[in-house]
C-alpha cells in the first residue's frame, strides 16, 4: 500500500509543482510575449524577399554608373576582358529555352491533368500523386545527366537531321550546329522537369470544380469532352494559365540541368538547334573569375538581379491568380 | 442495345485517346529517366565509390570514391534543414494559431510563395554577397546558410498546408477548455500534425541535398571530408557535375554512378517520409 500513500511535498517540490500550474495571468502573458516574438520571426520571409532584391541591386549598381541599363540589356557582345557586357544573348537564350520547354510541356501536362481529374479511376489517381512527388524530388543534376546521355545524342543524330531534311526552310528549324547541345535539348530536359509540377498544380485547380456541376452537365446529355470544354476549362482557365506560368517560371531559373545540355555559347540564337547561354548558366559558369576583372562581379550579380526581376514579375502575378482560384488564400 | 455513334461520340473517343497517349508520354519519359540513370549507373557502382574519398589521380580515372561528397551533402543538407526548421516551425504555427486567414497572414504566405519561386542560383548569388560582406570564404557554413534559405519556404509552406488541415473542432475544444493560443500551438497542433511536420522536414531535406546551384557558390568543393564548418565541403550534385565534365570515360562512368547514389538517397528520403508519417499517424486523433 506504500505506493498509494499520499506523499508529503517539501517546500521546493511545492514550488516546482507551481511551475506546471501557472496562473491565468501569467499564461496570458506568455501567450502575448510568444505572439510578439513569433510575429518578428514571421517578418523574416518578407524581409528576405526585400533583402535579396536590394542586395543584388546594390551589387549591380557600380556597372550602371558606367553603362546605361538599356545598353547593358540590349548589348549583344560579351567580352568582359574588354569591358563589354551585353546581356542580350543571355536574356534571349533564357527565353528561347524556357519557351521551347514550356511549349513542349504544356499540352501533354494539361491533357494528363484532365485525364487524371476527369477520366482516371480512383486507383490510378492514388498512384499518381506519390509518383509525381517522387519525380519532383529528383535533383536537377540527375535530369542533366539524363539529358547528356539520352537527349543530346537523340537531337544530334535523329531530330536535327530530320528537321533539316523536311522543315529546313523554316528559319527556326535550320540546323547549323553539328552537336546536339542545343536549345531543343535544354527545352526537352526542362519540359520533363517541370511536368510533375504543372500536372500537380493543374490537377489541384481542376479539382476545385464542384462535382455537382459536372454531374449536371453530364445529366443533360453532354459527353465528357463537352463537359470539359464548356464547363471545366471555362471555369478554371485563369488557374490553368497561372499553373503553366508558374511552371515556366521554374524553367526560367533552372540552372544545372540546362547548363549541362545547352552548349553555353554567348550568341543570340536563331533556331532551336542553335546553342544558347541562359542567364543562370552564365552566373554558374563564371562565378569563379568574377573578382579578377573590373566590373565583372557587378555584371554577373546584375545578371542574377535581372533574372530575379523577370521571375518576380511572372511569379507574383501567377501566385495571386492561384491564391484566388484555390480559395485557400487571398491578398 | 447498340450504341449510335454521333459526331460527339467520335470526338469523345478521340480526345480520350489523346489524353491517355499524353499520360503515357509523361509517365514514360519520367520512367525513362530512372531507367537511364539506373542502367548507366549500376555497372559503375562499386563499394569503393561509397567508402573512400578521392585518391591521387581520381579525376583521371584512378582509385578512390565520393565519400567526401556523400558526407559533405549530408552535412550541408542536415545543417540547412536544422536552421530552416528553427524558423519555419514557428512561422507555420504562428500563421495558423495567431494569424489564421487574416490579411497579415496572407501577406506572409505570399512572401513565402515568392521565395519558393526564386531559383537556387539567385540564392547562391545572394549567399555569396552575404559571405563577402562578412569576409567568409566558401565553406560548409556558407553552404548551410544558402540551403537553409532555399529550404525555408519549402518547409514552411508544406507545414502550413498540413496545419491548415487540422480539424477545427480540435482547436475549438482546446479553446473551450481555456487553452491559450500558445498552448494550442505547442501542445495540440504539434502533436496532431506531427506526421505532416515530419514529411515537410524530409521534403525540404530532399530538396536541399539535390541542390547544386546554390552550393556551387557558397560551399565550394574539396576532396577532404570537412572537419570544421569553416572548411569547404563537397556535395553530391557537384560531384556528378564535375565528374561528367571530365574527358575520361572512367570518370564519366563514375558520374553516372554518383547520380545513381544521389537518386537513391533522394527517393529513399521521399519513400521513408511516407513510411514515417504512416507510423506517426497512429498517435493522432482521427
Coordinates of C-alpha atoms in Angstrom, one line a residue:
Chain A
X1 CA 0.0 0.0 0.0
X2 CA 3.1 2.1 0.1
X3 CA 2.6 3.3 -3.4
X4 CA -0.7 4.9 -2.7
X5 CA 0.3 6.8 0.3
X6 CA -0.1 10.5 -0.2
X7 CA 3.4 12.0 -0.5
X8 CA 4.4 14.9 1.6
X9 CA 5.8 17.6 -0.5
X10 CA 8.8 19.5 0.5
X11 CA 8.7 23.3 0.1
X12 CA 10.9 23.2 -3.0
X13 CA 8.7 20.5 -4.6
X14 CA 5.7 22.6 -4.0
X15 CA 7.4 25.5 -5.8
X16 CA 8.2 23.1 -8.6
X17 CA 4.6 22.0 -8.8
X18 CA 3.5 25.6 -9.2
X19 CA 5.6 25.9 -12.4
X20 CA 3.3 23.4 -14.1
X21 CA 0.1 25.2 -13.0
X22 CA 0.8 28.8 -13.7
X23 CA -1.9 31.4 -13.1
X24 CA -4.1 32.5 -15.9
X25 CA -2.5 36.0 -16.0
X26 CA 1.0 34.5 -16.4
X27 CA -0.3 32.2 -19.1
X28 CA -1.9 35.0 -20.9
X29 CA 1.3 37.0 -20.6
X30 CA 3.3 34.0 -22.0
X31 CA 0.9 33.9 -24.9
X32 CA 1.3 37.5 -25.7
X33 CA 5.1 37.5 -25.4
X34 CA 5.3 34.5 -27.6
X35 CA 3.0 36.3 -30.1
X36 CA 5.3 39.2 -30.3
X37 CA 8.4 37.1 -30.7
X38 CA 6.7 34.9 -33.3
X39 CA 5.5 38.0 -35.1
X40 CA 9.1 39.1 -35.5
X41 CA 10.0 35.7 -36.9
X42 CA 7.2 35.9 -39.3
X43 CA 8.5 39.1 -40.8
X44 CA 11.6 37.0 -41.9
X45 CA 10.1 35.9 -45.3
X46 CA 9.0 39.4 -46.2
X47 CA 12.4 40.8 -45.1
X48 CA 14.2 38.1 -47.1
X49 CA 12.5 38.9 -50.4
X50 CA 13.4 42.6 -49.9
X51 CA 16.9 41.9 -48.8
X52 CA 17.7 39.6 -51.7
X53 CA 16.3 42.2 -54.2
X54 CA 18.1 45.1 -52.6
X55 CA 21.4 43.2 -52.1
X56 CA 21.6 42.2 -55.7
X57 CA 20.6 45.6 -56.9
X58 CA 23.3 47.2 -54.8
X59 CA 26.0 44.9 -56.3
X60 CA 24.6 45.7 -59.8
X61 CA 24.9 49.5 -59.2
X62 CA 28.6 50.0 -60.0
X63 CA 28.3 48.9 -63.6
X64 CA 25.1 51.0 -64.0
X65 CA 27.2 54.1 -63.3
X66 CA 29.4 53.2 -66.3
X67 CA 26.8 51.9 -68.8
X68 CA 23.1 52.7 -69.0
X69 CA 20.7 49.9 -68.2
X70 CA 19.4 49.8 -71.7
X71 CA 22.9 49.5 -73.2
X72 CA 23.6 46.5 -71.0
X73 CA 20.3 44.7 -71.6
X74 CA 20.3 45.3 -75.4
X75 CA 24.1 44.8 -75.9
X76 CA 25.0 41.7 -77.9
X77 CA 28.7 41.5 -77.3
X78 CA 30.0 39.8 -74.2
X79 CA 33.8 40.4 -73.7
X80 CA 34.4 41.0 -70.0
X81 CA 38.2 41.4 -70.5
X82 CA 37.4 44.3 -73.0
X83 CA 34.8 45.8 -70.7
X84 CA 31.9 44.8 -73.0
X85 CA 28.9 43.4 -71.1
X86 CA 26.0 42.8 -73.4
X87 CA 23.3 40.8 -71.7
X88 CA 21.0 40.3 -74.8
X89 CA 22.5 36.9 -75.8
X90 CA 21.8 35.5 -72.3
X91 CA 18.4 37.1 -71.9
X92 CA 17.2 35.9 -75.3
X93 CA 18.8 32.4 -74.6
X94 CA 16.9 32.2 -71.4
X95 CA 13.6 32.9 -73.1
X96 CA 14.3 30.6 -76.0
X97 CA 15.0 27.6 -73.8
X98 CA 12.0 28.4 -71.5
X99 CA 9.6 28.9 -74.3
X100 CA 10.7 25.7 -76.0
X101 CA 10.5 23.8 -72.7
X102 CA 7.1 25.2 -71.7
X103 CA 5.7 24.7 -75.2
X104 CA 6.7 21.0 -75.1
X105 CA 5.4 20.5 -71.6
X106 CA 2.1 22.4 -71.6
X107 CA -0.1 20.3 -74.0
X108 CA 0.7 16.8 -72.6
X109 CA 0.7 18.1 -69.0
X110 CA -2.8 19.7 -69.2
X111 CA -4.2 16.7 -71.0
X112 CA -2.7 14.4 -68.4
X113 CA -4.1 16.5 -65.6
X114 CA -7.5 16.4 -67.3
X115 CA -7.3 12.7 -67.7
X116 CA -6.4 12.3 -64.1
X117 CA -9.2 14.5 -62.8
X118 CA -12.0 13.5 -65.2
X119 CA -11.4 10.0 -66.5
X120 CA -8.9 8.1 -64.4
X121 CA -10.0 5.6 -61.8
X122 CA -9.5 6.3 -58.2
X123 CA -6.7 3.8 -58.0
X124 CA -4.8 5.5 -60.9
X125 CA -5.1 8.8 -59.1
X126 CA -3.9 7.3 -55.8
X127 CA -0.8 6.0 -57.5
X128 CA -0.2 9.2 -59.5
X129 CA 0.1 11.6 -56.5
X130 CA 3.0 9.9 -54.8
X131 CA 4.6 9.3 -58.2
X132 CA 4.5 13.0 -59.0
X133 CA 6.0 13.8 -55.6
X134 CA 8.8 11.3 -56.2
X135 CA 9.6 12.8 -59.6
X136 CA 9.5 16.3 -58.3
X137 CA 12.1 15.2 -55.8
X138 CA 14.7 14.1 -58.4
X139 CA 17.6 16.6 -58.3
X140 CA 18.1 18.7 -61.4
X141 CA 21.6 17.4 -61.9
X142 CA 20.2 14.0 -62.5
X143 CA 17.9 15.4 -65.2
X144 CA 21.1 16.9 -66.6
X145 CA 22.8 13.6 -66.7
X146 CA 19.8 12.1 -68.4
X147 CA 19.9 14.9 -70.9
X148 CA 23.6 14.4 -71.7
X149 CA 23.2 10.6 -72.0
X150 CA 19.9 10.4 -73.8
X151 CA 18.7 13.6 -75.3
X152 CA 21.8 15.3 -76.7
X153 CA 22.7 12.3 -78.9
X154 CA 19.0 11.9 -79.9
X155 CA 18.8 15.5 -81.0
X156 CA 22.2 15.3 -82.8
X157 CA 21.6 12.0 -84.7
X158 CA 17.8 11.9 -85.2
X159 CA 15.9 15.1 -84.6
X160 CA 18.1 17.7 -86.1
X161 CA 18.8 15.8 -89.4
X162 CA 15.1 15.0 -89.7
X163 CA 14.0 18.7 -89.3
X164 CA 16.9 19.8 -91.6
X165 CA 15.7 17.5 -94.3
X166 CA 11.9 18.1 -94.1
X167 CA 11.5 21.5 -92.5
X168 CA 14.8 23.2 -93.3
X169 CA 13.0 26.0 -95.0
X170 CA 11.6 27.2 -91.7
X171 CA 14.1 29.6 -90.1
X172 CA 13.8 28.3 -86.5
X173 CA 14.4 24.7 -87.6
X174 CA 17.6 25.4 -89.5
X175 CA 20.4 23.4 -88.0
X176 CA 23.9 24.7 -88.3
X177 CA 25.1 23.3 -85.0
X178 CA 26.9 20.0 -85.5
X179 CA 26.4 18.9 -81.9
X180 CA 23.3 18.0 -80.0
X181 CA 24.0 20.6 -77.3
X182 CA 21.2 22.9 -78.2
X183 CA 18.1 24.9 -77.2
X184 CA 15.9 21.9 -78.1
X185 CA 17.9 19.6 -75.8
X186 CA 17.6 22.1 -73.0
X187 CA 13.9 22.5 -73.8
X188 CA 13.2 18.8 -73.7
X189 CA 15.0 18.4 -70.4
X190 CA 13.2 21.3 -68.9
X191 CA 9.8 20.1 -70.2
X192 CA 10.3 16.8 -68.4
X193 CA 11.5 18.6 -65.2
X194 CA 8.5 20.9 -64.9
X195 CA 6.0 18.3 -66.0
X196 CA 5.3 17.0 -62.4
X197 CA 4.9 20.5 -61.1
X198 CA 2.5 21.7 -63.9
X199 CA 0.4 18.5 -63.6
X200 CA 0.1 18.7 -59.8
X201 CA -1.0 22.3 -59.8
X202 CA -3.3 22.0 -62.8
X203 CA -4.9 18.9 -61.2
X204 CA -5.4 20.8 -58.0
X205 CA -7.1 23.7 -59.9
X206 CA -9.3 21.2 -61.8
X207 CA -10.4 19.6 -58.6
X208 CA -11.9 23.0 -57.5
X209 CA -14.8 22.5 -59.9
X210 CA -17.7 21.2 -57.9
X211 CA -18.9 17.6 -58.6
X212 CA -22.5 18.8 -58.9
X213 CA -21.6 21.0 -61.9
X214 CA -20.0 18.0 -63.6
X215 CA -23.0 15.8 -63.0
X216 CA -25.4 18.4 -64.0
X217 CA -23.6 18.8 -67.4
X218 CA -23.5 15.0 -67.9
X219 CA -27.2 14.7 -66.9
X220 CA -28.3 17.0 -69.7
X221 CA -26.6 14.7 -72.1
X222 CA -23.2 16.3 -72.7
X223 CA -20.3 13.9 -73.3
X224 CA -17.3 14.1 -71.0
X225 CA -15.3 16.1 -73.5
X226 CA -18.2 18.6 -73.9
X227 CA -18.3 18.9 -70.2
X228 CA -14.6 19.5 -70.0
X229 CA -14.6 22.1 -72.8
X230 CA -17.6 24.1 -71.9
X231 CA -17.8 23.8 -68.1
X232 CA -14.5 22.8 -66.6
X233 CA -12.0 24.6 -68.8
X234 CA -14.2 27.6 -68.9
X235 CA -14.3 27.9 -65.2
X236 CA -10.6 27.0 -64.4
X237 CA -8.9 28.8 -67.3
X238 CA -7.2 31.5 -65.2
X239 CA -5.9 28.9 -62.8
X240 CA -4.6 26.7 -65.5
X241 CA -2.8 29.7 -67.1
X242 CA -1.3 30.6 -63.7
X243 CA -0.2 27.0 -63.2
X244 CA 1.5 27.0 -66.5
X245 CA 3.2 30.4 -66.0
X246 CA 4.4 29.2 -62.5
X247 CA 5.8 26.1 -64.2
X248 CA 7.5 28.2 -66.8
X249 CA 9.0 30.4 -64.1
X250 CA 10.6 27.3 -62.6
X251 CA 12.1 26.6 -66.0
X252 CA 13.4 30.2 -66.3
X253 CA 15.6 29.9 -63.3
X254 CA 16.7 26.3 -63.7
X255 CA 20.4 26.1 -63.7
X256 CA 22.3 22.9 -63.7
X257 CA 20.2 20.7 -65.9
X258 CA 20.1 23.3 -68.7
X259 CA 23.7 24.3 -68.3
X260 CA 24.7 20.7 -69.0
X261 CA 22.9 20.3 -72.3
X262 CA 22.5 23.8 -73.9
X263 CA 26.0 24.4 -75.2
X264 CA 26.8 27.7 -73.5
X265 CA 28.0 29.9 -76.4
X266 CA 27.3 33.6 -75.9
X267 CA 25.4 34.3 -79.2
X268 CA 21.8 35.4 -80.0
X269 CA 20.1 32.1 -81.0
X270 CA 18.2 32.0 -84.3
X271 CA 17.0 28.4 -84.4
X272 CA 16.0 25.7 -81.9
X273 CA 19.1 23.8 -82.9
X274 CA 21.5 26.6 -82.0
X275 CA 23.4 26.7 -78.8
X276 CA 22.3 29.1 -76.1
X277 CA 23.7 30.5 -72.9
X278 CA 20.9 31.3 -70.4
X279 CA 21.4 33.7 -67.5
X280 CA 21.6 31.1 -64.8
X281 CA 24.3 29.2 -66.7
X282 CA 26.3 32.4 -67.2
X283 CA 26.3 33.0 -63.5
X284 CA 27.1 29.5 -62.5
X285 CA 29.9 29.1 -65.1
X286 CA 31.8 32.3 -64.3
X287 CA 31.4 33.0 -60.6
X288 CA 35.0 31.8 -60.1
X289 CA 36.6 34.5 -62.1
X290 CA 34.3 37.3 -61.2
X291 CA 36.7 39.1 -58.9
X292 CA 39.5 39.1 -61.4
X293 CA 38.2 41.6 -64.0
X294 CA 36.9 45.1 -63.1
X295 CA 33.0 45.3 -63.1
X296 CA 32.8 41.6 -63.9
X297 CA 31.3 40.9 -60.5
X298 CA 28.8 43.7 -60.9
X299 CA 27.8 42.3 -64.3
X300 CA 27.3 38.7 -63.0
X301 CA 25.4 39.8 -59.9
X302 CA 23.5 42.1 -62.2
X303 CA 22.6 39.1 -64.3
X304 CA 21.2 37.5 -61.1
X305 CA 19.3 40.6 -60.5
X306 CA 17.7 40.7 -64.0
X307 CA 16.8 37.0 -63.6
X308 CA 15.3 37.7 -60.2
X309 CA 13.2 40.6 -61.5
X310 CA 11.9 38.7 -64.5
X311 CA 10.9 35.8 -62.2
X312 CA 9.3 38.0 -59.6
X313 CA 7.0 39.6 -62.1
X314 CA 5.7 36.3 -63.5
X315 CA 5.7 34.7 -60.1
X316 CA 3.7 37.3 -58.2
X317 CA 1.1 37.6 -61.0
X318 CA 0.5 33.8 -61.2
X319 CA 0.6 33.3 -57.4
X320 CA -2.1 35.9 -56.9
X321 CA -4.3 34.3 -59.5
X322 CA -3.7 30.8 -58.0
X323 CA -4.4 32.1 -54.5
X324 CA -7.7 33.4 -55.7
X325 CA -8.6 30.2 -57.6
X326 CA -7.7 27.7 -55.0
X327 CA -9.7 29.7 -52.5
X328 CA -7.4 29.0 -49.7
X329 CA -5.5 32.2 -49.9
X330 CA -6.1 35.7 -51.0
X331 CA -4.4 39.0 -50.6
Chain B
X1 CA -28.6 -2.0 -77.1
X2 CA -26.4 -0.9 -80.0
X3 CA -24.7 2.4 -79.4
X4 CA -25.4 5.0 -82.0
X5 CA -22.2 6.8 -82.9
X6 CA -22.7 10.5 -83.3
X7 CA -20.0 13.0 -84.1
X8 CA -19.7 14.0 -80.5
X9 CA -19.0 10.3 -79.5
X10 CA -16.2 10.1 -82.1
X11 CA -14.7 13.3 -80.7
X12 CA -15.1 12.0 -77.2
X13 CA -13.2 8.8 -78.1
X14 CA -10.5 10.7 -79.9
X15 CA -10.0 13.2 -77.1
X16 CA -9.8 10.4 -74.6
X17 CA -7.3 8.6 -76.7
X18 CA -5.1 11.7 -76.9
X19 CA -5.3 12.1 -73.2
X20 CA -4.3 8.6 -72.5
X21 CA -1.5 9.0 -75.0
X22 CA -0.1 12.1 -73.3
X23 CA -0.5 10.4 -69.9
X24 CA 1.7 7.6 -71.3
X25 CA 4.2 10.0 -72.8
X26 CA 4.6 11.9 -69.5
X27 CA 4.8 8.7 -67.3
X28 CA 7.0 7.1 -69.9
X29 CA 9.6 9.9 -70.2
X30 CA 9.8 10.0 -66.4
X31 CA 10.3 6.3 -66.2
X32 CA 12.9 6.6 -68.9
X33 CA 14.9 8.9 -66.7
X34 CA 15.0 6.4 -63.9
X35 CA 15.9 3.6 -66.3
X36 CA 18.7 5.6 -67.9
X37 CA 20.2 6.5 -64.5
X38 CA 20.0 3.0 -63.2
X39 CA 21.2 1.2 -66.3
X40 CA 24.2 3.5 -66.7
X41 CA 24.9 4.0 -63.0
X42 CA 24.6 0.4 -61.7
X43 CA 27.5 -1.1 -63.7
X44 CA 29.8 1.6 -62.5
X45 CA 28.7 1.5 -58.9
X46 CA 31.3 -0.2 -56.6
X47 CA 31.8 -0.4 -52.9
X48 CA 34.9 1.8 -53.0
X49 CA 32.8 4.5 -54.6
X50 CA 30.8 5.0 -51.4
X51 CA 33.5 4.1 -48.9
X52 CA 36.6 6.1 -50.0
X53 CA 37.5 9.7 -50.5
X54 CA 39.2 10.6 -53.8
X55 CA 42.8 9.4 -54.0
X56 CA 45.5 11.0 -56.2
X57 CA 44.5 11.0 -59.8
X58 CA 40.9 10.2 -59.1
X59 CA 39.7 12.7 -61.7
X60 CA 41.9 11.0 -64.3
X61 CA 40.2 7.7 -63.6
X62 CA 42.4 6.3 -60.8
X63 CA 41.5 5.0 -57.3
X64 CA 39.0 6.5 -54.9
X65 CA 35.4 7.2 -54.3
X66 CA 33.0 10.0 -53.5
X67 CA 32.6 9.6 -49.7
X68 CA 33.7 13.2 -49.4
X69 CA 30.7 14.3 -51.4
X70 CA 28.2 12.0 -49.7
X71 CA 29.3 13.1 -46.2
X72 CA 29.5 16.8 -47.4
X73 CA 26.0 16.6 -48.8
X74 CA 24.6 15.1 -45.6
X75 CA 26.3 17.8 -43.5
X76 CA 25.1 20.6 -45.8
X77 CA 21.5 19.4 -46.1
X78 CA 21.3 18.4 -42.5
X79 CA 22.6 21.7 -41.3
X80 CA 20.4 23.7 -43.7
X81 CA 17.4 21.7 -42.7
X82 CA 18.0 22.3 -38.9
X83 CA 18.3 26.0 -39.4
X84 CA 15.3 26.2 -41.7
X85 CA 13.3 24.2 -39.1
X86 CA 14.2 26.6 -36.4
X87 CA 12.4 29.3 -38.3
X88 CA 9.8 27.5 -40.3
X89 CA 8.0 25.7 -37.5
X90 CA 7.4 28.9 -35.5
X91 CA 6.3 30.7 -38.7
X92 CA 3.9 27.9 -39.6
X93 CA 2.4 27.7 -36.1
X94 CA 2.1 31.4 -35.8
X95 CA 0.3 31.6 -39.2
X96 CA -2.2 29.1 -38.1
X97 CA -2.9 29.9 -34.4
X98 CA -2.4 33.6 -34.3
X99 CA -2.9 35.0 -37.8
X100 CA -5.3 32.5 -39.4
X101 CA -6.8 33.8 -42.6
X102 CA -6.2 37.5 -41.7
X103 CA -4.7 39.9 -44.2
X104 CA -1.3 39.9 -42.5
X105 CA -1.2 36.1 -42.7
X106 CA -1.9 36.3 -46.4
X107 CA 1.0 38.7 -47.0
X108 CA 3.3 36.3 -45.2
X109 CA 2.0 33.4 -47.3
X110 CA 2.5 35.5 -50.5
X111 CA 6.1 36.3 -49.4
X112 CA 6.7 32.5 -48.9
X113 CA 5.3 31.7 -52.3
X114 CA 7.5 34.3 -53.9
X115 CA 10.6 33.0 -52.0
X116 CA 9.7 29.5 -53.1
X117 CA 9.8 30.5 -56.7
X118 CA 13.2 32.2 -56.6
X119 CA 15.7 29.9 -58.3
X120 CA 18.6 28.5 -56.3
X121 CA 21.2 30.2 -58.4
X122 CA 19.8 33.5 -57.1
X123 CA 20.0 32.3 -53.6
X124 CA 23.6 31.2 -54.3
X125 CA 24.5 34.7 -55.6
X126 CA 22.8 36.3 -52.6
X127 CA 24.6 33.9 -50.2
X128 CA 27.8 34.9 -52.0
X129 CA 27.2 38.6 -51.4
X130 CA 26.4 37.9 -47.7
X131 CA 29.6 35.9 -47.4
X132 CA 31.7 38.7 -49.0
X133 CA 30.1 41.2 -46.6
X134 CA 31.2 39.0 -43.6
X135 CA 34.5 38.1 -45.1
X136 CA 33.7 34.4 -45.2
X137 CA 35.3 32.0 -47.7
X138 CA 33.5 29.2 -49.5
X139 CA 32.7 26.9 -46.6
X140 CA 30.3 24.4 -45.0
X141 CA 28.8 27.3 -43.1
X142 CA 28.1 29.3 -46.2
X143 CA 26.5 26.3 -47.9
X144 CA 24.4 25.5 -44.9
X145 CA 23.1 29.1 -44.8
X146 CA 22.3 29.1 -48.5
X147 CA 20.5 25.8 -48.3
X148 CA 18.6 27.0 -45.2
X149 CA 17.3 30.0 -47.2
X150 CA 16.2 27.7 -50.0
X151 CA 14.6 25.2 -47.7
X152 CA 12.8 27.7 -45.5
X153 CA 9.9 28.5 -47.9
X154 CA 9.6 24.9 -49.0
X155 CA 9.3 23.6 -45.4
X156 CA 7.1 26.4 -44.1
X157 CA 4.6 26.1 -47.0
X158 CA 4.5 22.3 -46.6
X159 CA 3.9 22.7 -42.8
X160 CA 1.3 25.4 -43.4
X161 CA -0.6 23.2 -45.8
X162 CA -0.8 20.3 -43.3
X163 CA -1.5 22.5 -40.3
X164 CA -4.4 24.1 -42.1
X165 CA -6.0 20.7 -42.5
X166 CA -6.2 20.3 -38.7
X167 CA -9.8 19.6 -37.6
X168 CA -11.3 22.9 -36.5
X169 CA -13.2 21.3 -33.6
X170 CA -10.0 20.1 -32.1
X171 CA -8.8 23.7 -31.8
X172 CA -12.2 24.8 -30.5
X173 CA -12.3 22.1 -27.9
X174 CA -8.9 23.2 -26.7
X175 CA -10.0 26.9 -26.6
X176 CA -13.2 25.8 -24.7
X177 CA -11.0 24.2 -22.1
X178 CA -9.3 27.5 -21.5
X179 CA -6.1 27.0 -23.5
X180 CA -4.2 30.0 -24.8
X181 CA -3.1 30.1 -28.4
X182 CA 0.5 29.4 -27.5
X183 CA -0.6 26.2 -25.6
X184 CA -2.7 25.1 -28.6
X185 CA 0.3 25.7 -30.9
X186 CA 2.8 23.8 -28.8
X187 CA 0.6 21.0 -27.3
X188 CA -2.2 20.4 -29.7
X189 CA -1.1 21.4 -33.2
X190 CA 2.4 20.0 -33.0
X191 CA 1.1 16.7 -31.6
X192 CA -1.8 16.3 -34.0
X193 CA 0.1 17.4 -37.1
X194 CA 3.4 15.6 -36.3
X195 CA 3.3 13.3 -39.3
X196 CA 2.8 16.2 -41.7
X197 CA 5.5 18.2 -40.0
X198 CA 8.0 15.3 -40.3
X199 CA 7.0 14.9 -44.0
X200 CA 7.7 18.6 -44.5
X201 CA 11.1 18.4 -42.9
X202 CA 12.1 15.4 -45.0
X203 CA 10.8 17.1 -48.2
X204 CA 12.9 20.1 -47.5
X205 CA 15.9 17.9 -46.7
X206 CA 15.5 16.2 -50.1
X207 CA 15.4 19.5 -51.9
X208 CA 18.5 20.6 -50.1
X209 CA 20.5 17.6 -50.8
X210 CA 19.7 17.7 -54.5
X211 CA 20.5 21.4 -54.9
X212 CA 23.6 22.2 -56.9
X213 CA 23.5 25.8 -58.0
X214 CA 23.5 27.4 -54.5
X215 CA 26.3 25.3 -53.0
X216 CA 28.4 25.9 -56.1
X217 CA 28.9 29.5 -54.9
X218 CA 28.8 29.0 -51.2
X219 CA 30.3 25.7 -50.2
X220 CA 33.0 25.2 -52.8
X221 CA 34.4 21.7 -53.4
X222 CA 37.1 19.7 -51.8
X223 CA 38.4 16.1 -51.8
X224 CA 38.5 16.0 -48.0
X225 CA 35.7 15.5 -45.5
X226 CA 35.3 18.8 -43.8
X227 CA 36.5 18.9 -40.2
X228 CA 35.0 22.3 -39.3
X229 CA 32.2 24.4 -40.5
X230 CA 34.7 27.0 -41.9
X231 CA 36.2 24.5 -44.3
X232 CA 34.8 24.0 -47.8
X233 CA 32.6 21.0 -48.3
X234 CA 32.0 18.7 -51.3
X235 CA 28.4 17.8 -52.4
X236 CA 26.9 15.0 -54.4
X237 CA 25.3 17.1 -57.2
X238 CA 28.5 18.9 -57.8
X239 CA 30.4 15.6 -57.7
X240 CA 28.1 14.4 -60.5
X241 CA 28.6 17.7 -62.4
X242 CA 32.4 17.9 -62.2
X243 CA 33.0 14.2 -63.0
X244 CA 30.7 14.4 -66.0
X245 CA 32.7 17.3 -67.3
X246 CA 35.9 15.3 -67.3
X247 CA 37.0 14.0 -70.7
X248 CA 37.8 10.5 -69.4
X249 CA 35.2 7.7 -69.8
X250 CA 36.1 6.1 -66.5
X251 CA 35.4 9.3 -64.7
X252 CA 32.2 9.9 -66.6
X253 CA 31.0 6.4 -65.6
X254 CA 31.6 7.4 -62.0
X255 CA 29.5 10.4 -62.6
X256 CA 26.6 8.1 -63.6
X257 CA 27.2 6.1 -60.5
X258 CA 27.2 9.2 -58.4
X259 CA 24.0 10.3 -60.0
X260 CA 22.5 6.9 -59.1
X261 CA 23.6 7.3 -55.5
X262 CA 22.1 10.7 -55.3
X263 CA 18.8 9.5 -56.8
X264 CA 18.7 6.5 -54.4
X265 CA 19.2 8.9 -51.4
X266 CA 16.5 11.3 -52.6
X267 CA 14.0 8.5 -53.4
X268 CA 14.8 6.8 -50.1
X269 CA 14.0 10.1 -48.3
X270 CA 10.8 10.5 -50.2
X271 CA 9.6 7.0 -49.6
X272 CA 10.9 7.0 -46.0
X273 CA 9.0 10.1 -45.1
X274 CA 5.7 8.4 -46.2
X275 CA 6.5 5.4 -44.1
X276 CA 7.4 7.5 -41.0
X277 CA 4.3 9.7 -41.5
X278 CA 2.3 6.5 -41.6
X279 CA 3.8 5.2 -38.4
X280 CA 3.4 8.5 -36.6
X281 CA -0.3 8.9 -37.6
X282 CA -1.1 6.1 -35.1
X283 CA -0.7 8.7 -32.4
X284 CA -3.0 11.2 -34.0
X285 CA -6.7 11.8 -33.3
X286 CA -8.8 10.7 -36.3

